[in-house]
Amino acid sequence: MAHTTDATVTVLVYSDDRNTREQVRLALGRRPAADLPVVEYLECATSAAVVRALDRGGVDLCVLDGEAVPAGGMGLCRQLKDEIYRCPPVLVLIGRPQDSWLAAWSRADAAVAHPVDPVALADAAAELLRARTGGRTPAAC
């Protein structure tokens, strides 16, 4: 992992809508589960910013808005999985539960439907972060 400390994980949140980015941050909070490190957020409003951030490394999870414009999160997810070496896990926000087939096409690691359900989002993010961090636990207080 590209972290200077085991006390944090980095979650990239992509949406052209700042309200959606805020909903994701509020749903995940400081840590999506008690057994995970504290989350640091990296917000991106454009697909180009997402690619630049992932090229730099250090991202543990991407949460991509499937309804973002002009570049939707599902198309961006597929691009990232093709182009980014060791792409971190990607959770996409889909417009409707029926869009889960699109999430599968995009090669997303998980999908949660809009509007953001805080419990579903935190559960999905926690599962992906646990797998990514190899069970790394937060530093003792």
mmCIF file with all atom_site columns, C-alpha atoms in Angstrom:
data_model
loop_
_atom_site.group_PDB
_atom_site.id
_atom_site.type_symbol
_atom_site.label_atom_id
_atom_site.label_alt_id
_atom_site.label_comp_id
_atom_site.label_asym_id
_atom_site.label_entity_id
_atom_site.label_seq_id
_atom_site.pdbx_PDB_ins_code
_atom_site.Cartn_x
_atom_site.Cartn_y
_atom_site.Cartn_z
_atom_site.occupancy
_atom_site.B_iso_or_equiv
_atom_site.pdbx_formal_charge
_atom_site.auth_seq_id
_atom_site.auth_comp_id
_atom_site.auth_asym_id
_atom_site.auth_atom_id
_atom_site.pdbx_PDB_model_num
ATOM 1   C CA . MET A 1 1   ? 0.000   0.000  0.000   1.00 0.00 ? 1   MET A CA 1
ATOM 2   C CA . ALA A 1 2   ? 1.135   3.527  -0.706  1.00 0.00 ? 2   ALA A CA 1
ATOM 3   C CA . HIS A 1 3   ? 0.368   4.930  2.722   1.00 0.00 ? 3   HIS A CA 1
ATOM 4   C CA . THR A 1 4   ? 2.648   6.749  5.092   1.00 0.00 ? 4   THR A CA 1
ATOM 5   C CA . THR A 1 5   ? 0.567   5.499  8.020   1.00 0.00 ? 5   THR A CA 1
ATOM 6   C CA . ASP A 1 6   ? -1.714  2.545  8.650   1.00 0.00 ? 6   ASP A CA 1
ATOM 7   C CA . ALA A 1 7   ? -4.074  4.871  10.509  1.00 0.00 ? 7   ALA A CA 1
ATOM 8   C CA . THR A 1 8   ? -5.925  5.933  7.338   1.00 0.00 ? 8   THR A CA 1
ATOM 9   C CA . VAL A 1 9   ? -7.376  4.665  4.082   1.00 0.00 ? 9   VAL A CA 1
ATOM 10  C CA . THR A 1 10  ? -8.072  6.896  1.102   1.00 0.00 ? 10  THR A CA 1
ATOM 11  C CA . VAL A 1 11  ? -11.481 6.858  -0.574  1.00 0.00 ? 11  VAL A CA 1
ATOM 12  C CA . LEU A 1 12  ? -11.821 8.685  -3.886  1.00 0.00 ? 12  LEU A CA 1
ATOM 13  C CA . VAL A 1 13  ? -15.348 9.991  -4.494  1.00 0.00 ? 13  VAL A CA 1
ATOM 14  C CA . TYR A 1 14  ? -16.282 10.941 -8.062  1.00 0.00 ? 14  TYR A CA 1
ATOM 15  C CA . SER A 1 15  ? -19.399 12.838 -9.077  1.00 0.00 ? 15  SER A CA 1
ATOM 16  C CA . ASP A 1 16  ? -20.073 16.012 -11.013 1.00 0.00 ? 16  ASP A CA 1
ATOM 17  C CA . ASP A 1 17  ? -22.685 16.757 -8.309  1.00 0.00 ? 17  ASP A CA 1
ATOM 18  C CA . ARG A 1 18  ? -21.185 18.056 -5.064  1.00 0.00 ? 18  ARG A CA 1
ATOM 19  C CA . ASN A 1 19  ? -24.352 16.980 -3.209  1.00 0.00 ? 19  ASN A CA 1
ATOM 20  C CA . THR A 1 20  ? -23.757 13.374 -4.238  1.00 0.00 ? 20  THR A CA 1
ATOM 21  C CA . ARG A 1 21  ? -20.132 13.587 -3.096  1.00 0.00 ? 21  ARG A CA 1
ATOM 22  C CA . GLU A 1 22  ? -21.338 14.983 0.230   1.00 0.00 ? 22  GLU A CA 1
ATOM 23  C CA . GLN A 1 23  ? -23.927 12.180 0.613   1.00 0.00 ? 23  GLN A CA 1
ATOM 24  C CA . VAL A 1 24  ? -21.170 9.602  0.131   1.00 0.00 ? 24  VAL A CA 1
ATOM 25  C CA . ARG A 1 25  ? -18.897 11.308 2.674   1.00 0.00 ? 25  ARG A CA 1
ATOM 26  C CA . LEU A 1 26  ? -21.719 11.548 5.212   1.00 0.00 ? 26  LEU A CA 1
ATOM 27  C CA . ALA A 1 27  ? -22.770 7.923  4.652   1.00 0.00 ? 27  ALA A CA 1
ATOM 28  C CA . LEU A 1 28  ? -19.248 6.566  5.139   1.00 0.00 ? 28  LEU A CA 1
ATOM 29  C CA . GLY A 1 29  ? -18.283 8.982  7.899   1.00 0.00 ? 29  GLY A CA 1
ATOM 30  C CA . ARG A 1 30  ? -14.864 8.874  9.526   1.00 0.00 ? 30  ARG A CA 1
ATOM 31  C CA . ARG A 1 31  ? -14.792 5.083  9.199   1.00 0.00 ? 31  ARG A CA 1
ATOM 32  C CA . PRO A 1 32  ? -17.424 2.874  7.572   1.00 0.00 ? 32  PRO A CA 1
ATOM 33  C CA . ALA A 1 33  ? -16.849 0.146  10.175  1.00 0.00 ? 33  ALA A CA 1
ATOM 34  C CA . ALA A 1 34  ? -15.201 0.078  13.602  1.00 0.00 ? 34  ALA A CA 1
ATOM 35  C CA . ASP A 1 35  ? -12.544 -2.402 12.468  1.00 0.00 ? 35  ASP A CA 1
ATOM 36  C CA . LEU A 1 36  ? -11.287 -0.142 9.659   1.00 0.00 ? 36  LEU A CA 1
ATOM 37  C CA . PRO A 1 37  ? -8.833  2.754  9.712   1.00 0.00 ? 37  PRO A CA 1
ATOM 38  C CA . VAL A 1 38  ? -10.004 6.362  9.503   1.00 0.00 ? 38  VAL A CA 1
ATOM 39  C CA . VAL A 1 39  ? -11.049 7.459  5.991   1.00 0.00 ? 39  VAL A CA 1
ATOM 40  C CA . GLU A 1 40  ? -9.436  10.338 4.152   1.00 0.00 ? 40  GLU A CA 1
ATOM 41  C CA . TYR A 1 41  ? -11.500 11.567 1.216   1.00 0.00 ? 41  TYR A CA 1
ATOM 42  C CA . LEU A 1 42  ? -10.285 12.665 -2.173  1.00 0.00 ? 42  LEU A CA 1
ATOM 43  C CA . GLU A 1 43  ? -13.104 14.319 -4.117  1.00 0.00 ? 43  GLU A CA 1
ATOM 44  C CA . CYS A 1 44  ? -13.088 14.507 -7.906  1.00 0.00 ? 44  CYS A CA 1
ATOM 45  C CA . ALA A 1 45  ? -15.630 16.295 -10.104 1.00 0.00 ? 45  ALA A CA 1
ATOM 46  C CA . THR A 1 46  ? -14.183 15.192 -13.474 1.00 0.00 ? 46  THR A CA 1
ATOM 47  C CA . SER A 1 47  ? -13.079 11.884 -14.934 1.00 0.00 ? 47  SER A CA 1
ATOM 48  C CA . ALA A 1 48  ? -9.685  13.398 -15.800 1.00 0.00 ? 48  ALA A CA 1
ATOM 49  C CA . ALA A 1 49  ? -9.132  14.225 -12.123 1.00 0.00 ? 49  ALA A CA 1
ATOM 50  C CA . VAL A 1 50  ? -9.951  10.615 -11.200 1.00 0.00 ? 50  VAL A CA 1
ATOM 51  C CA . VAL A 1 51  ? -7.400  9.246  -13.676 1.00 0.00 ? 51  VAL A CA 1
ATOM 52  C CA . ARG A 1 52  ? -4.722  11.685 -12.424 1.00 0.00 ? 52  ARG A CA 1
ATOM 53  C CA . ALA A 1 53  ? -5.408  10.713 -8.809  1.00 0.00 ? 53  ALA A CA 1
ATOM 54  C CA . LEU A 1 54  ? -5.185  6.996  -9.539  1.00 0.00 ? 54  LEU A CA 1
ATOM 55  C CA . ASP A 1 55  ? -2.001  7.475  -11.553 1.00 0.00 ? 55  ASP A CA 1
ATOM 56  C CA . ARG A 1 56  ? -0.451  9.042  -8.420  1.00 0.00 ? 56  ARG A CA 1
ATOM 57  C CA . GLY A 1 57  ? -1.486  6.023  -6.345  1.00 0.00 ? 57  GLY A CA 1
ATOM 58  C CA . GLY A 1 58  ? -2.446  5.683  -2.693  1.00 0.00 ? 58  GLY A CA 1
ATOM 59  C CA . VAL A 1 59  ? -6.201  5.269  -3.269  1.00 0.00 ? 59  VAL A CA 1
ATOM 60  C CA . ASP A 1 60  ? -7.788  2.314  -1.450  1.00 0.00 ? 60  ASP A CA 1
ATOM 61  C CA . LEU A 1 61  ? -11.348 2.573  -2.794  1.00 0.00 ? 61  LEU A CA 1
ATOM 62  C CA . CYS A 1 62  ? -13.147 4.497  -5.538  1.00 0.00 ? 62  CYS A CA 1
ATOM 63  C CA . VAL A 1 63  ? -16.813 5.425  -5.234  1.00 0.00 ? 63  VAL A CA 1
ATOM 64  C CA . LEU A 1 64  ? -18.023 6.476  -8.683  1.00 0.00 ? 64  LEU A CA 1
ATOM 65  C CA . ASP A 1 65  ? -21.371 8.089  -9.510  1.00 0.00 ? 65  ASP A CA 1
ATOM 66  C CA . GLY A 1 66  ? -22.921 6.111  -12.345 1.00 0.00 ? 66  GLY A CA 1
ATOM 67  C CA . GLU A 1 67  ? -25.184 9.061  -13.111 1.00 0.00 ? 67  GLU A CA 1
ATOM 68  C CA . ALA A 1 68  ? -22.387 11.657 -13.420 1.00 0.00 ? 68  ALA A CA 1
ATOM 69  C CA . VAL A 1 69  ? -22.210 13.733 -16.595 1.00 0.00 ? 69  VAL A CA 1
ATOM 70  C CA . PRO A 1 70  ? -20.623 13.955 -19.060 1.00 0.00 ? 70  PRO A CA 1
ATOM 71  C CA . ALA A 1 71  ? -18.613 10.865 -18.014 1.00 0.00 ? 71  ALA A CA 1
ATOM 72  C CA . GLY A 1 72  ? -20.673 8.344  -16.078 1.00 0.00 ? 72  GLY A CA 1
ATOM 73  C CA . GLY A 1 73  ? -19.095 6.286  -13.336 1.00 0.00 ? 73  GLY A CA 1
ATOM 74  C CA . MET A 1 74  ? -19.742 2.937  -15.010 1.00 0.00 ? 74  MET A CA 1
ATOM 75  C CA . GLY A 1 75  ? -17.940 3.828  -18.234 1.00 0.00 ? 75  GLY A CA 1
ATOM 76  C CA . LEU A 1 76  ? -15.165 5.385  -16.167 1.00 0.00 ? 76  LEU A CA 1
ATOM 77  C CA . CYS A 1 77  ? -14.935 2.230  -14.050 1.00 0.00 ? 77  CYS A CA 1
ATOM 78  C CA . ARG A 1 78  ? -14.444 0.069  -17.134 1.00 0.00 ? 78  ARG A CA 1
ATOM 79  C CA . GLN A 1 79  ? -11.753 2.458  -18.387 1.00 0.00 ? 79  GLN A CA 1
ATOM 80  C CA . LEU A 1 80  ? -9.970  2.408  -15.018 1.00 0.00 ? 80  LEU A CA 1
ATOM 81  C CA . LYS A 1 81  ? -10.028 -1.384 -14.827 1.00 0.00 ? 81  LYS A CA 1
ATOM 82  C CA . ASP A 1 82  ? -8.445  -1.491 -18.313 1.00 0.00 ? 82  ASP A CA 1
ATOM 83  C CA . GLU A 1 83  ? -5.878  1.270  -17.852 1.00 0.00 ? 83  GLU A CA 1
ATOM 84  C CA . ILE A 1 84  ? -4.824  1.527  -14.193 1.00 0.00 ? 84  ILE A CA 1
ATOM 85  C CA . TYR A 1 85  ? -2.281  -1.020 -12.978 1.00 0.00 ? 85  TYR A CA 1
ATOM 86  C CA . ARG A 1 86  ? -3.593  -2.592 -9.764  1.00 0.00 ? 86  ARG A CA 1
ATOM 87  C CA . CYS A 1 87  ? -6.743  -0.496 -9.906  1.00 0.00 ? 87  CYS A CA 1
ATOM 88  C CA . PRO A 1 88  ? -8.247  -0.192 -6.442  1.00 0.00 ? 88  PRO A CA 1
ATOM 89  C CA . PRO A 1 89  ? -11.702 -1.655 -5.869  1.00 0.00 ? 89  PRO A CA 1
ATOM 90  C CA . VAL A 1 90  ? -14.540 0.365  -7.370  1.00 0.00 ? 90  VAL A CA 1
ATOM 91  C CA . LEU A 1 91  ? -18.019 0.826  -5.938  1.00 0.00 ? 91  LEU A CA 1
ATOM 92  C CA . VAL A 1 92  ? -20.483 2.404  -8.372  1.00 0.00 ? 92  VAL A CA 1
ATOM 93  C CA . LEU A 1 93  ? -23.661 4.261  -7.502  1.00 0.00 ? 93  LEU A CA 1
ATOM 94  C CA . ILE A 1 94  ? -26.336 3.112  -9.943  1.00 0.00 ? 94  ILE A CA 1
ATOM 95  C CA . GLY A 1 95  ? -29.526 4.939  -10.856 1.00 0.00 ? 95  GLY A CA 1
ATOM 96  C CA . ARG A 1 96  ? -31.802 1.939  -10.341 1.00 0.00 ? 96  ARG A CA 1
ATOM 97  C CA . PRO A 1 97  ? -31.384 -1.589 -8.995  1.00 0.00 ? 97  PRO A CA 1
ATOM 98  C CA . GLN A 1 98  ? -32.189 -2.812 -12.537 1.00 0.00 ? 98  GLN A CA 1
ATOM 99  C CA . ASP A 1 99  ? -28.913 -1.225 -13.666 1.00 0.00 ? 99  ASP A CA 1
ATOM 100 C CA . SER A 1 100 ? -26.869 -3.842 -11.819 1.00 0.00 ? 100 SER A CA 1
ATOM 101 C CA . TRP A 1 101 ? -26.100 -5.537 -15.158 1.00 0.00 ? 101 TRP A CA 1
ATOM 102 C CA . LEU A 1 102 ? -24.385 -2.303 -16.255 1.00 0.00 ? 102 LEU A CA 1
ATOM 103 C CA . ALA A 1 103 ? -22.329 -2.338 -13.078 1.00 0.00 ? 103 ALA A CA 1
ATOM 104 C CA . ALA A 1 104 ? -21.264 -5.903 -13.918 1.00 0.00 ? 104 ALA A CA 1
ATOM 105 C CA . TRP A 1 105 ? -20.350 -4.799 -17.458 1.00 0.00 ? 105 TRP A CA 1
ATOM 106 C CA . SER A 1 106 ? -18.234 -1.993 -16.006 1.00 0.00 ? 106 SER A CA 1
ATOM 107 C CA . ARG A 1 107 ? -16.343 -4.555 -13.878 1.00 0.00 ? 107 ARG A CA 1
ATOM 108 C CA . ALA A 1 108 ? -17.278 -2.706 -10.686 1.00 0.00 ? 108 ALA A CA 1
ATOM 109 C CA . ASP A 1 109 ? -16.458 -4.579 -7.509  1.00 0.00 ? 109 ASP A CA 1
ATOM 110 C CA . ALA A 1 110 ? -19.771 -3.519 -5.935  1.00 0.00 ? 110 ALA A CA 1
ATOM 111 C CA . ALA A 1 111 ? -22.836 -1.420 -6.728  1.00 0.00 ? 111 ALA A CA 1
ATOM 112 C CA . VAL A 1 112 ? -25.290 0.497  -4.544  1.00 0.00 ? 112 VAL A CA 1
ATOM 113 C CA . ALA A 1 113 ? -28.434 2.189  -5.872  1.00 0.00 ? 113 ALA A CA 1
ATOM 114 C CA . HIS A 1 114 ? -29.196 5.912  -5.694  1.00 0.00 ? 114 HIS A CA 1
ATOM 115 C CA . PRO A 1 115 ? -30.403 7.590  -3.581  1.00 0.00 ? 115 PRO A CA 1
ATOM 116 C CA . VAL A 1 116 ? -27.510 6.794  -1.262  1.00 0.00 ? 116 VAL A CA 1
ATOM 117 C CA . ASP A 1 117 ? -28.548 4.343  1.454   1.00 0.00 ? 117 ASP A CA 1
ATOM 118 C CA . PRO A 1 118 ? -25.988 5.000  4.206   1.00 0.00 ? 118 PRO A CA 1
ATOM 119 C CA . VAL A 1 119 ? -26.122 1.463  5.619   1.00 0.00 ? 119 VAL A CA 1
ATOM 120 C CA . ALA A 1 120 ? -25.824 -0.268 2.235   1.00 0.00 ? 120 ALA A CA 1
ATOM 121 C CA . LEU A 1 121 ? -23.028 2.061  1.114   1.00 0.00 ? 121 LEU A CA 1
ATOM 122 C CA . ALA A 1 122 ? -21.058 1.693  4.368   1.00 0.00 ? 122 ALA A CA 1
ATOM 123 C CA . ASP A 1 123 ? -21.444 -2.106 4.309   1.00 0.00 ? 123 ASP A CA 1
ATOM 124 C CA . ALA A 1 124 ? -20.287 -2.396 0.687   1.00 0.00 ? 124 ALA A CA 1
ATOM 125 C CA . ALA A 1 125 ? -17.387 0.026  1.211   1.00 0.00 ? 125 ALA A CA 1
ATOM 126 C CA . ALA A 1 126 ? -16.293 -1.748 4.402   1.00 0.00 ? 126 ALA A CA 1
ATOM 127 C CA . GLU A 1 127 ? -16.220 -5.124 2.644   1.00 0.00 ? 127 GLU A CA 1
ATOM 128 C CA . LEU A 1 128 ? -14.095 -3.751 -0.208  1.00 0.00 ? 128 LEU A CA 1
ATOM 129 C CA . LEU A 1 129 ? -11.756 -1.877 2.142   1.00 0.00 ? 129 LEU A CA 1
ATOM 130 C CA . ARG A 1 130 ? -11.241 -4.975 4.306   1.00 0.00 ? 130 ARG A CA 1
ATOM 131 C CA . ALA A 1 131 ? -10.240 -6.957 1.233   1.00 0.00 ? 131 ALA A CA 1
ATOM 132 C CA . ARG A 1 132 ? -7.961  -4.141 0.022   1.00 0.00 ? 132 ARG A CA 1
ATOM 133 C CA . THR A 1 133 ? -6.218  -3.544 3.340   1.00 0.00 ? 133 THR A CA 1
ATOM 134 C CA . GLY A 1 134 ? -5.828  -7.223 4.157   1.00 0.00 ? 134 GLY A CA 1
ATOM 135 C CA . GLY A 1 135 ? -7.615  -6.866 7.459   1.00 0.00 ? 135 GLY A CA 1
ATOM 136 C CA . ARG A 1 136 ? -5.427  -3.984 8.620   1.00 0.00 ? 136 ARG A CA 1
ATOM 137 C CA . THR A 1 137 ? -6.996  -2.588 11.781  1.00 0.00 ? 137 THR A CA 1
ATOM 138 C CA . PRO A 1 138 ? -6.905  0.942  13.133  1.00 0.00 ? 138 PRO A CA 1
ATOM 139 C CA . ALA A 1 139 ? -4.026  1.960  15.359  1.00 0.00 ? 139 ALA A CA 1
ATOM 140 C CA . ALA A 1 140 ? -4.730  1.712  19.080  1.00 0.00 ? 140 ALA A CA 1
ATOM 141 C CA . CYS A 1 141 ? -5.710  4.948  20.782  1.00 0.00 ? 141 CYS A CA 1
#
